[in-house]
Coordinates of C-alpha atoms in Angstrom, one line a residue:
Chain A
X16 CA -31.2 -81.7 -208.4
X17 CA -28.5 -84.0 -207.1
X18 CA -28.8 -87.6 -207.9
X19 CA -27.5 -90.3 -205.5
X20 CA -26.2 -93.7 -206.7
X21 CA -25.1 -96.7 -204.6
X22 CA -22.7 -99.7 -204.7
X23 CA -23.3 -103.1 -203.4
X24 CA -20.4 -102.4 -201.0
X25 CA -22.7 -99.8 -199.3
X26 CA -21.1 -96.6 -200.6
X27 CA -23.1 -93.8 -201.9
X28 CA -22.1 -91.1 -204.4
X29 CA -24.1 -87.9 -204.7
X30 CA -23.6 -86.3 -208.1
X31 CA -23.5 -82.5 -208.5
X32 CA -22.2 -81.5 -211.9
X33 CA -18.9 -83.3 -212.4
X34 CA -18.3 -83.8 -208.7
X35 CA -19.5 -86.7 -206.5
X36 CA -19.7 -86.7 -202.7
X37 CA -18.9 -90.2 -201.3
X38 CA -20.0 -91.7 -198.0
X39 CA -21.3 -94.9 -196.6
X40 CA -25.0 -95.7 -196.3
X41 CA -27.2 -95.8 -193.2
X42 CA -27.3 -99.5 -193.5
X43 CA -23.5 -99.7 -193.5
X44 CA -23.0 -97.4 -190.5
X45 CA -25.5 -99.6 -188.6
X46 CA -23.6 -102.7 -189.4
X47 CA -20.2 -101.2 -188.4
X48 CA -21.3 -99.9 -185.0
X49 CA -19.7 -96.9 -183.4
X50 CA -17.2 -95.3 -185.8
X51 CA -14.1 -94.2 -183.9
X52 CA -11.7 -93.2 -186.6
X53 CA -11.7 -92.2 -190.2
X54 CA -8.6 -92.1 -192.3
X55 CA -8.9 -89.7 -195.3
X56 CA -6.7 -89.5 -198.4
X57 CA -4.8 -86.4 -199.4
X58 CA -6.4 -83.9 -201.8
X59 CA -5.2 -84.4 -205.4
X60 CA -5.0 -88.2 -205.1
X61 CA -6.3 -90.0 -208.2
X62 CA -8.5 -92.9 -207.3
X63 CA -9.7 -95.6 -209.7
X64 CA -13.2 -97.1 -209.6
X65 CA -13.1 -99.7 -206.8
X66 CA -9.9 -98.2 -205.3
X67 CA -9.5 -97.2 -201.7
X68 CA -11.0 -93.7 -201.0
X69 CA -10.9 -93.8 -197.2
X70 CA -10.7 -96.1 -194.3
X71 CA -13.4 -96.3 -191.6
X72 CA -12.7 -97.9 -188.3
X73 CA -15.4 -98.9 -185.8
X74 CA -14.9 -100.5 -182.4
X75 CA -15.0 -103.9 -184.0
X76 CA -13.6 -103.6 -187.5
X77 CA -11.7 -101.5 -190.0
X78 CA -13.0 -101.3 -193.5
X79 CA -12.0 -99.6 -196.8
X80 CA -14.4 -97.2 -198.4
X81 CA -14.1 -97.8 -202.1
X82 CA -14.5 -95.2 -204.8
X83 CA -17.8 -96.0 -206.7
X84 CA -16.3 -94.4 -209.8
X85 CA -12.8 -93.1 -210.9
X86 CA -11.8 -89.5 -210.1
X87 CA -9.5 -87.1 -208.3
X88 CA -10.0 -86.2 -204.7
X89 CA -10.9 -82.5 -204.5
X90 CA -12.1 -82.3 -200.9
X91 CA -12.0 -84.3 -197.7
X92 CA -14.3 -84.0 -194.6
X93 CA -11.6 -83.2 -192.1
X94 CA -14.2 -82.6 -189.4
X95 CA -14.5 -86.4 -189.2
X96 CA -11.0 -86.5 -187.7
X97 CA -12.3 -84.8 -184.5
X98 CA -15.8 -86.1 -184.7
X99 CA -16.0 -89.5 -186.4
X100 CA -19.4 -90.1 -184.8
X101 CA -21.0 -88.0 -187.6
X102 CA -20.7 -91.1 -189.8
X103 CA -23.2 -92.8 -187.4
X104 CA -25.5 -89.8 -186.8
X105 CA -25.8 -88.4 -190.3
X106 CA -24.1 -90.7 -192.9
X107 CA -25.8 -89.0 -195.9
X108 CA -25.1 -85.5 -194.6
X109 CA -22.4 -84.4 -192.2
X110 CA -20.8 -87.9 -192.3
X111 CA -19.5 -87.6 -195.9
X112 CA -15.9 -88.7 -196.5
X113 CA -14.5 -87.2 -199.8
X114 CA -15.5 -85.3 -202.8
X115 CA -14.4 -86.6 -206.1
X116 CA -14.0 -84.9 -209.5
X117 CA -15.3 -87.5 -211.9
X118 CA -12.9 -88.5 -214.7
X119 CA -15.2 -91.1 -216.3
X120 CA -18.9 -90.2 -215.7
X121 CA -19.9 -93.2 -217.9
X122 CA -19.0 -95.4 -214.9
X123 CA -22.1 -94.1 -213.1
X124 CA -24.3 -96.2 -215.3
X125 CA -23.2 -99.4 -213.5
X126 CA -24.3 -98.2 -210.1
X127 CA -27.6 -98.8 -208.2
X128 CA -30.4 -96.3 -208.0
X129 CA -31.9 -95.5 -204.6
X130 CA -34.8 -98.0 -205.2
X131 CA -32.5 -100.7 -206.4
X132 CA -30.2 -100.3 -203.4
X133 CA -33.1 -100.5 -201.0
X134 CA -34.3 -103.7 -202.7
X135 CA -30.8 -105.1 -202.5
X136 CA -30.5 -104.3 -198.7
X137 CA -33.7 -106.2 -198.1
X138 CA -32.1 -109.3 -199.5
X139 CA -29.2 -109.2 -197.0
Chain B
X3 CA 8.6 -140.0 -177.9
X4 CA 8.7 -141.8 -181.1
X5 CA 9.3 -139.9 -184.3
X6 CA 6.9 -141.1 -186.9
X7 CA 8.0 -140.3 -190.4
X8 CA 5.7 -140.5 -193.4
X9 CA 5.7 -143.8 -195.3
X10 CA 6.1 -143.9 -199.1
X11 CA 2.4 -144.9 -199.3
X12 CA 1.5 -141.8 -197.2
X13 CA 3.3 -139.6 -199.7
X14 CA 1.8 -141.2 -202.7
X15 CA -1.7 -140.8 -201.2
X16 CA -1.1 -137.1 -200.6
X17 CA 0.3 -136.5 -204.0
X18 CA -2.6 -138.3 -205.7
X19 CA -5.1 -136.3 -203.6
X20 CA -3.7 -132.9 -204.7
X21 CA -3.1 -134.2 -208.3
X22 CA 0.7 -133.8 -208.8
X23 CA 2.9 -136.6 -210.1
X24 CA 5.8 -136.3 -207.7
X25 CA 7.4 -134.1 -205.0
X26 CA 9.5 -132.3 -207.5
X27 CA 6.4 -130.9 -209.1
X28 CA 5.6 -129.1 -205.8
X29 CA 8.8 -127.2 -206.2
X30 CA 8.4 -126.3 -209.8
X31 CA 8.2 -122.6 -208.9
X32 CA 11.7 -122.7 -207.5
X33 CA 14.5 -121.9 -210.1
X34 CA 16.3 -125.2 -210.9
X35 CA 19.7 -123.7 -209.9
X36 CA 18.4 -123.0 -206.4
X37 CA 17.5 -126.6 -205.7
X38 CA 19.9 -129.0 -204.0
X39 CA 21.2 -131.6 -206.5
X40 CA 22.4 -134.0 -203.9
X41 CA 21.1 -134.8 -200.4
X42 CA 22.5 -132.9 -197.5
X43 CA 25.5 -134.6 -195.9
X44 CA 23.8 -135.7 -192.7
X45 CA 24.0 -138.9 -190.8
X46 CA 20.9 -141.1 -191.3
X47 CA 20.1 -141.6 -187.7
X48 CA 21.6 -141.4 -184.2
X49 CA 20.4 -142.6 -180.8
X50 CA 19.3 -140.1 -178.2
X51 CA 22.3 -140.7 -175.9
X52 CA 24.7 -140.3 -178.8
X53 CA 23.1 -137.0 -179.8
X54 CA 23.3 -135.8 -176.2
X55 CA 27.0 -136.5 -176.1
X56 CA 27.6 -134.7 -179.4
X57 CA 25.7 -131.7 -178.3
X58 CA 27.3 -131.7 -174.9
X59 CA 30.8 -131.8 -176.6
X60 CA 29.8 -128.9 -178.8
X61 CA 28.4 -126.9 -175.9
X62 CA 31.6 -127.4 -173.9
X63 CA 33.5 -125.5 -176.6
X64 CA 31.6 -122.4 -175.6
X65 CA 32.5 -120.2 -172.7
X66 CA 29.1 -119.7 -171.2
X67 CA 28.0 -116.3 -170.1
X68 CA 27.5 -117.4 -166.5
X69 CA 30.8 -119.3 -166.4
X70 CA 33.2 -116.4 -166.8
X71 CA 33.5 -112.7 -166.1
X72 CA 31.1 -111.3 -168.7
X73 CA 31.4 -107.9 -170.3
X74 CA 29.4 -108.4 -173.5
X75 CA 26.6 -106.1 -174.5
X76 CA 25.9 -104.2 -177.7
X77 CA 22.1 -104.8 -177.6
X78 CA 21.8 -107.8 -175.3
X79 CA 22.6 -107.4 -171.6
X80 CA 23.2 -109.8 -168.7
X81 CA 21.5 -108.7 -165.6
X82 CA 20.4 -110.3 -162.4
X83 CA 16.8 -111.6 -162.7
X84 CA 15.2 -112.4 -159.3
X85 CA 14.1 -116.1 -159.0
X86 CA 10.5 -114.8 -158.3
X87 CA 10.2 -113.8 -161.9
X88 CA 10.9 -117.2 -163.3
X89 CA 8.7 -118.8 -160.7
X90 CA 5.7 -116.6 -161.4
X91 CA 5.8 -116.7 -165.2
X92 CA 5.7 -120.5 -165.1
X93 CA 2.2 -120.5 -163.6
X94 CA 0.2 -122.4 -166.3
X95 CA -2.4 -119.6 -166.6
X96 CA 0.4 -117.4 -167.9
X97 CA 2.7 -119.9 -169.5
X98 CA 0.1 -121.5 -171.8
X99 CA -2.2 -118.6 -172.4
X100 CA -3.1 -117.6 -175.9
X101 CA -3.7 -114.1 -177.3
X102 CA -6.3 -112.6 -174.9
X103 CA -9.1 -112.0 -177.5
X104 CA -11.8 -113.0 -175.0
X105 CA -11.7 -110.7 -172.0
X106 CA -14.1 -112.9 -170.1
X107 CA -11.4 -115.5 -169.5
X108 CA -8.2 -113.5 -169.9
X109 CA -8.4 -110.8 -167.2
X110 CA -5.0 -111.8 -165.7
X111 CA -3.2 -111.5 -169.0
X112 CA -5.0 -108.3 -169.9
X113 CA -4.2 -106.7 -166.6
X114 CA -0.5 -107.4 -166.8
X115 CA -0.4 -106.0 -170.4
X116 CA -2.1 -102.9 -169.0
X117 CA 0.4 -102.6 -166.2
X118 CA 3.3 -103.2 -168.7
X119 CA 2.0 -100.4 -170.9
X120 CA 1.8 -98.1 -167.9
X121 CA 5.4 -98.9 -167.0
X122 CA 6.7 -98.3 -170.5
X123 CA 4.9 -95.0 -170.8
X124 CA 6.4 -93.9 -167.5
X125 CA 9.9 -95.1 -168.4
X126 CA 10.0 -93.5 -171.8
X127 CA 8.2 -90.3 -170.7
X128 CA 5.5 -90.8 -173.4
X129 CA 1.7 -90.7 -173.3
X130 CA 0.9 -94.1 -174.7
X131 CA 2.6 -97.4 -175.1
X132 CA 1.4 -100.6 -176.9
X133 CA 1.3 -104.1 -175.5
X134 CA 4.8 -104.8 -177.0
X135 CA 6.5 -105.8 -180.2
X136 CA 8.7 -108.6 -181.3
X137 CA 12.0 -107.0 -180.4
X138 CA 13.8 -103.7 -180.4
X139 CA 15.0 -103.8 -184.0
X140 CA 11.6 -104.7 -185.5
X141 CA 10.0 -102.0 -183.2
X142 CA 12.4 -99.5 -184.8
X143 CA 11.4 -100.7 -188.3
X144 CA 7.8 -100.3 -187.4
X145 CA 8.4 -96.9 -185.9
X146 CA 9.8 -95.7 -189.3
X147 CA 6.8 -97.1 -191.2
X148 CA 4.6 -95.3 -188.7
X149 CA 6.4 -92.0 -189.2
X150 CA 5.8 -92.4 -193.0
X151 CA 2.1 -92.9 -192.3
X152 CA 1.9 -89.9 -190.0
X153 CA 3.9 -87.5 -192.2
X154 CA 2.9 -88.9 -195.5
X155 CA 6.7 -88.7 -196.4
X156 CA 9.0 -91.5 -197.2
X157 CA 12.6 -90.5 -196.3
X158 CA 14.0 -91.7 -193.0
X159 CA 17.4 -90.4 -191.6
X160 CA 19.3 -92.9 -189.4
X161 CA 22.0 -91.9 -187.0
X162 CA 25.4 -93.6 -187.4
X163 CA 25.1 -94.4 -183.7
X164 CA 22.1 -96.7 -184.3
X165 CA 22.9 -100.4 -183.7
X166 CA 23.9 -101.8 -187.1
X167 CA 21.4 -104.7 -186.8
X168 CA 18.6 -102.2 -186.2
X169 CA 19.7 -100.2 -189.2
X170 CA 19.6 -103.4 -191.3
X171 CA 16.1 -104.2 -190.1
X172 CA 14.9 -100.7 -190.9
X173 CA 16.4 -101.0 -194.4
X174 CA 14.8 -104.3 -195.0
X175 CA 11.3 -103.2 -193.9
X176 CA 11.6 -99.8 -195.7
X177 CA 12.9 -101.5 -198.8
X178 CA 9.8 -103.6 -199.0
X179 CA 7.8 -100.4 -198.9
X180 CA 10.1 -98.8 -201.5
X181 CA 10.9 -96.1 -199.0
X182 CA 14.2 -94.2 -198.8
X183 CA 16.6 -94.7 -195.9
X184 CA 19.6 -92.4 -195.4
X185 CA 21.9 -94.2 -193.0
X186 CA 24.8 -92.1 -191.7
X187 CA 28.3 -93.6 -191.4
X188 CA 29.2 -95.3 -188.0
X189 CA 29.7 -92.5 -185.5
X190 CA 32.1 -93.6 -182.8
X191 CA 32.5 -90.1 -181.2
X192 CA 28.8 -89.1 -181.6
X193 CA 29.8 -85.9 -183.5
X194 CA 27.9 -86.6 -186.7
X195 CA 26.1 -83.7 -188.3
X196 CA 22.6 -85.3 -188.3
X197 CA 20.9 -81.9 -188.3
X198 CA 22.2 -81.2 -191.8
X199 CA 20.4 -84.3 -193.1
X200 CA 16.9 -83.1 -192.0
X201 CA 14.9 -81.4 -194.7
X202 CA 11.3 -81.0 -195.8
X203 CA 11.3 -84.5 -197.4
X204 CA 12.3 -86.1 -194.1
X205 CA 9.7 -88.3 -192.4
X206 CA 11.7 -89.1 -189.3
X207 CA 15.1 -89.0 -187.7
X208 CA 16.2 -92.1 -185.8
X209 CA 18.7 -91.7 -183.0
X210 CA 19.8 -94.1 -180.4
X211 CA 20.8 -93.1 -176.9
X212 CA 22.9 -94.5 -175.3
X213 CA 24.1 -95.3 -178.8
X214 CA 25.8 -98.5 -180.0
X215 CA 29.2 -97.2 -178.9
X216 CA 27.8 -96.2 -175.5
X217 CA 27.5 -92.4 -176.0
X218 CA 24.7 -90.6 -174.4
X219 CA 23.1 -88.2 -176.8
X220 CA 21.1 -85.0 -176.3
X221 CA 18.0 -85.5 -178.4
X222 CA 16.4 -82.1 -177.9
X223 CA 18.2 -80.2 -180.6
X224 CA 17.5 -83.0 -183.1
X225 CA 13.8 -83.0 -182.0
X226 CA 13.6 -79.2 -182.5
X227 CA 15.1 -79.4 -186.0
X228 CA 13.0 -82.3 -187.0
X229 CA 9.8 -80.6 -185.8
X230 CA 10.7 -77.4 -187.6
X231 CA 10.7 -79.4 -190.8
X232 CA 7.6 -81.4 -190.0
X233 CA 9.5 -84.6 -189.3
X234 CA 9.3 -86.9 -186.3
X235 CA 12.1 -87.9 -183.9
X236 CA 12.3 -91.6 -183.2
X237 CA 14.3 -92.3 -180.1
X238 CA 15.8 -95.8 -179.7
X239 CA 17.5 -97.5 -176.8
X240 CA 18.9 -101.1 -176.5
X241 CA 19.5 -100.9 -172.7
X242 CA 16.2 -100.1 -171.0
X243 CA 17.9 -100.0 -167.6
X244 CA 19.5 -96.7 -168.7
X245 CA 16.1 -95.1 -168.4
X246 CA 16.5 -95.4 -164.6
X247 CA 19.2 -92.8 -164.7
X248 CA 19.1 -90.6 -167.8
X249 CA 16.6 -88.0 -169.0
X250 CA 13.7 -89.8 -170.7
X251 CA 13.3 -89.5 -174.5
X252 CA 9.8 -88.0 -173.9
X253 CA 11.3 -85.2 -171.8
X254 CA 13.6 -84.4 -174.9
X255 CA 10.5 -84.2 -177.1
X256 CA 10.8 -87.5 -179.0
X257 CA 7.6 -88.4 -180.9
X258 CA 8.1 -92.2 -181.0
X259 CA 10.2 -94.1 -178.5
X260 CA 11.3 -97.7 -179.2
X261 CA 13.7 -100.1 -177.7
X262 CA 14.6 -103.5 -176.4
X263 CA 13.2 -104.7 -173.0
X264 CA 15.3 -107.8 -172.6
X265 CA 17.4 -106.3 -169.8
X266 CA 14.5 -106.4 -167.3
X267 CA 13.2 -109.8 -166.4
X268 CA 14.7 -111.7 -169.3
X269 CA 17.8 -113.7 -169.8
X270 CA 20.1 -113.5 -172.8
X271 CA 18.2 -116.4 -174.3
X272 CA 20.8 -116.9 -177.1
X273 CA 19.5 -113.8 -178.8
X274 CA 15.8 -114.3 -178.4
X275 CA 12.9 -114.3 -177.6
X276 CA 13.2 -110.6 -176.7
X277 CA 10.6 -107.9 -176.2
X278 CA 10.2 -104.8 -178.2
X279 CA 9.0 -101.6 -176.5
X280 CA 6.9 -99.1 -178.4
X281 CA 5.6 -95.7 -177.1
X282 CA 4.4 -92.5 -178.7
X283 CA 2.7 -89.2 -178.3
X284 CA -1.0 -89.8 -177.9
X285 CA -1.9 -87.8 -181.0
X286 CA -0.3 -90.6 -183.1
X287 CA -2.2 -93.3 -181.3
X288 CA -4.2 -94.3 -184.3
X289 CA -1.1 -94.9 -186.4
X290 CA 0.6 -97.2 -183.8
X291 CA 1.3 -100.8 -184.8
X292 CA 0.4 -103.7 -182.7
X293 CA -2.3 -103.6 -180.1
X294 CA -3.2 -101.8 -176.9
X295 CA -4.9 -103.1 -173.8
X296 CA -7.4 -100.7 -172.3
X297 CA -9.2 -100.4 -168.9
X298 CA -13.0 -100.2 -169.0
X299 CA -16.0 -101.2 -166.8
X300 CA -18.3 -104.2 -167.3
X301 CA -22.1 -104.2 -167.2
X302 CA -22.0 -104.3 -163.4
X303 CA -19.7 -101.4 -163.2
X304 CA -16.6 -103.4 -162.2
X305 CA -13.2 -102.4 -163.6
X306 CA -11.9 -104.7 -166.3
X307 CA -9.5 -104.9 -169.2
X308 CA -9.9 -105.5 -172.9
X309 CA -7.7 -105.5 -176.0
X310 CA -8.5 -102.3 -177.9
X311 CA -7.2 -100.4 -180.9
X312 CA -6.4 -103.8 -182.5
X313 CA -8.5 -103.2 -185.5
X314 CA -5.4 -102.7 -187.6
X315 CA -4.1 -106.1 -186.7
X316 CA -4.1 -109.1 -189.0
X317 CA -7.0 -111.0 -187.2
X318 CA -9.4 -108.2 -188.3
X319 CA -7.6 -106.4 -191.1
X320 CA -5.8 -109.3 -192.8
X321 CA -3.6 -108.1 -195.7
X322 CA -4.3 -104.5 -194.9
X323 CA -3.0 -104.8 -191.4
X324 CA -0.7 -101.9 -190.3
X325 CA 1.5 -104.4 -188.7
X326 CA 1.7 -108.2 -188.5
X327 CA 4.1 -108.1 -185.6
X328 CA 1.6 -108.6 -182.9
X329 CA 2.3 -112.0 -181.5
X330 CA 3.9 -110.0 -178.8
X331 CA 6.6 -111.8 -176.8
X332 CA 3.9 -112.1 -174.2
X333 CA 5.8 -114.1 -171.7
X334 CA 8.8 -111.8 -171.9
X335 CA 6.4 -108.9 -171.3
X336 CA 5.1 -110.7 -168.2
X337 CA 8.7 -111.3 -167.0
X338 CA 9.5 -107.6 -167.6
X339 CA 6.4 -106.5 -165.8
X340 CA 7.0 -108.6 -162.7
X341 CA 10.7 -107.7 -162.5
X342 CA 9.9 -104.0 -163.0
X343 CA 7.2 -104.2 -160.3
X344 CA 9.6 -105.8 -157.9
X345 CA 12.2 -103.0 -158.6
X346 CA 9.8 -100.1 -158.4
X347 CA 10.8 -96.6 -159.3
X348 CA 13.4 -96.3 -156.6
X349 CA 14.8 -99.8 -157.2
X350 CA 15.2 -99.1 -160.9
X351 CA 17.1 -95.9 -160.1
X352 CA 19.4 -97.7 -157.7
X353 CA 20.0 -100.5 -160.3
X354 CA 20.8 -97.9 -162.9
X355 CA 23.2 -96.0 -160.6
X356 CA 24.9 -99.3 -159.7
X357 CA 25.4 -100.2 -163.4
X358 CA 26.8 -96.7 -164.1
X359 CA 29.1 -96.7 -161.1
X360 CA 30.4 -100.2 -162.0
X361 CA 31.0 -99.1 -165.6
X362 CA 32.8 -96.0 -164.6
X363 CA 35.0 -98.0 -162.3
X364 CA 35.9 -100.5 -165.0
X365 CA 36.4 -97.8 -167.6
X366 CA 38.9 -96.0 -165.3
X367 CA 40.7 -99.3 -164.7
X368 CA 40.9 -100.3 -168.3
X369 CA 42.0 -96.9 -169.4
X370 CA 45.1 -97.4 -167.3
X371 CA 46.1 -100.4 -169.3
X372 CA 48.9 -99.8 -171.8
X373 CA 47.6 -99.8 -175.3
X374 CA 44.0 -98.9 -174.3
X375 CA 42.2 -95.6 -175.0
X376 CA 38.7 -94.8 -173.7
X377 CA 36.7 -93.1 -176.5
X378 CA 33.6 -91.9 -174.7
X379 CA 33.0 -88.6 -173.0
X380 CA 29.8 -89.8 -171.5
X381 CA 28.2 -93.3 -171.2
X382 CA 25.8 -95.3 -169.1
X383 CA 26.9 -98.9 -168.6
X384 CA 28.7 -99.5 -171.9
X385 CA 31.7 -97.8 -173.6
X386 CA 34.1 -98.2 -176.5
X387 CA 37.9 -98.8 -176.2
X388 CA 40.5 -98.2 -178.9
X389 CA 43.1 -101.0 -178.6
X390 CA 46.6 -101.3 -179.9
X391 CA 45.7 -104.6 -181.6
X392 CA 42.6 -105.8 -183.6
X393 CA 39.8 -106.2 -181.1
X394 CA 38.6 -109.5 -182.6
X395 CA 41.9 -111.1 -181.8
X396 CA 42.0 -109.6 -178.4
X397 CA 38.5 -111.0 -177.6
X398 CA 39.6 -114.5 -178.6
X399 CA 42.7 -114.2 -176.5
X400 CA 40.7 -113.0 -173.5
X401 CA 38.3 -115.9 -173.9
X402 CA 41.3 -118.3 -173.7
X403 CA 42.1 -116.7 -170.4
X404 CA 38.5 -117.1 -169.2
X405 CA 37.2 -113.6 -169.7
X406 CA 34.4 -112.6 -172.1
X407 CA 35.6 -109.1 -172.8
X408 CA 33.1 -107.4 -175.0
X409 CA 32.0 -107.1 -178.6
X410 CA 34.6 -106.1 -181.3
X411 CA 33.1 -103.3 -183.4
X412 CA 34.3 -105.2 -186.5
X413 CA 31.7 -108.0 -185.7
X414 CA 28.8 -105.5 -185.9
X415 CA 30.3 -103.4 -188.7
X416 CA 32.6 -105.6 -190.8
X417 CA 34.7 -103.7 -193.3
X418 CA 34.0 -100.3 -191.6
X419 CA 37.7 -99.9 -190.6
X420 CA 36.9 -100.1 -186.9
X421 CA 39.0 -103.2 -186.2
X422 CA 40.7 -101.8 -183.2
X423 CA 37.5 -100.9 -181.3
X424 CA 36.0 -102.9 -178.5
X425 CA 32.6 -102.3 -177.0
X426 CA 32.5 -103.2 -173.3
X427 CA 29.4 -103.5 -171.1
X428 CA 29.4 -103.6 -167.3
X429 CA 26.2 -104.3 -165.3
X430 CA 25.4 -105.0 -161.7
X431 CA 26.4 -108.7 -162.2
X432 CA 30.1 -107.8 -162.4
X433 CA 32.1 -107.9 -159.2
X434 CA 35.4 -106.2 -158.3
X435 CA 37.1 -109.6 -158.9
X436 CA 35.6 -109.8 -162.4
X437 CA 36.9 -106.3 -163.2
X438 CA 40.3 -107.1 -161.8
X439 CA 40.4 -110.3 -163.9
X440 CA 39.5 -108.4 -167.0
X441 CA 42.1 -105.7 -166.5
X442 CA 44.8 -108.3 -165.7
X443 CA 43.9 -110.5 -168.8
X444 CA 43.8 -107.4 -171.1
X445 CA 47.2 -106.2 -169.9
X446 CA 48.6 -109.7 -170.7
X447 CA 47.0 -109.9 -174.1
X448 CA 48.0 -106.4 -175.4

């Protein structure tokens, strides 16, 4: 059973074994508006916790997607290059950005649970 | 207008507010050896009339571009600009307008940016153009950085025919990004083996045509080799009028085209402000620097214009901006757009043909002078002469005789052993009398 964790910067990471799938939350896609472009990293790139994992560009802003934990990029969702709208339509599914092989799973401890994240969003 | 300097009390108040003891403390980060020990040797004060006289005397020592037969080019060209251009750009709606972030009140500005982009795309043979850059050299630097983003490689190969000032700007900007620049030696005859420099590490090849020595280059073989290695071809021009006569860089399969737009609508302006032109294949649109203006419809279905694709600019993206060169030389763009609109496609072609015909005429005349050899096989409105004396001395002697006879290559490339080369430009402003005066003066000087 996959577990999903969240950051206060509105990224999610869905953990399966030692791999995490990273995307932005439904709240974040709603705030950004129509996503028109996603810039993805190259496979094999090492990313530190809090480092830039991707860039998402909407009609009104361009924002970094930060890695919730440290790891190495093992897959990117290249379908977003042709269809960036998937980030708006299905952020938790087809709208994922990258898959990360975790290098320090202990960092997951500092992230928010689903319930904690939902409570946090209510305060915004 | 009175100049109101700060009083000592003003300074003390400001220092007290920010909590530093004296002005020296504000410069504590500057190494002591870099600070002046004594005040600059400047007169304390002079009256307005006196300053006007001094400046007037200094200006009179120049031979002004419009006061003599003028054959100077090498990146900045003197063309005729219709009076209409200057009149229209001085309308206050244009002259004082700020960056058009608010389309509701900036439709005029946005529309001319859109027209400008359309003109640049058509001229260069490319699919998209942005709303301008700072000047041709910085546009070239930005193109190299863009090629690094597109290819995810970091080695740029620069032709020896690229204007040396452009090469310097590319080196500076690439140096800040720790990227590698391979700049070939100055290439007077345009026979460098640039193909041999292209490999699988190469992000881009940067080639100018007409090049700084005036040679027209066939870019297609370079584009083919670059593409075979996954690199981009960046085509550069400093004389935009040439595009009225020669095959467009887009037709030779360039990926990014950059250049200087000063020739159309803009005067020499003492070296600036100028206007950088930037166009690319549409598949690279998202990696372009600067901003684009797009056409859209408003809520009532009326056609309108907005800035778009500016999410990578500093007003949104701050330190992560792709480019901070976006205070486009907007008024220069307007002058360009009006002049180009007045010319039209046929007018630009005729202007280009006139430039070329004049230059050919001059080249033939000069080649007949003893001690002169024409080095170009092909050129547009600029060519390089090999002289029997150092070109810098010749240019000074020509100026004494009231002719501004070109740019010595040694001024652009000091220490490159090109002291006997003179780069000569001839546009539509030069008359038969100008050319005759040049030939006669050169014959006397050599």
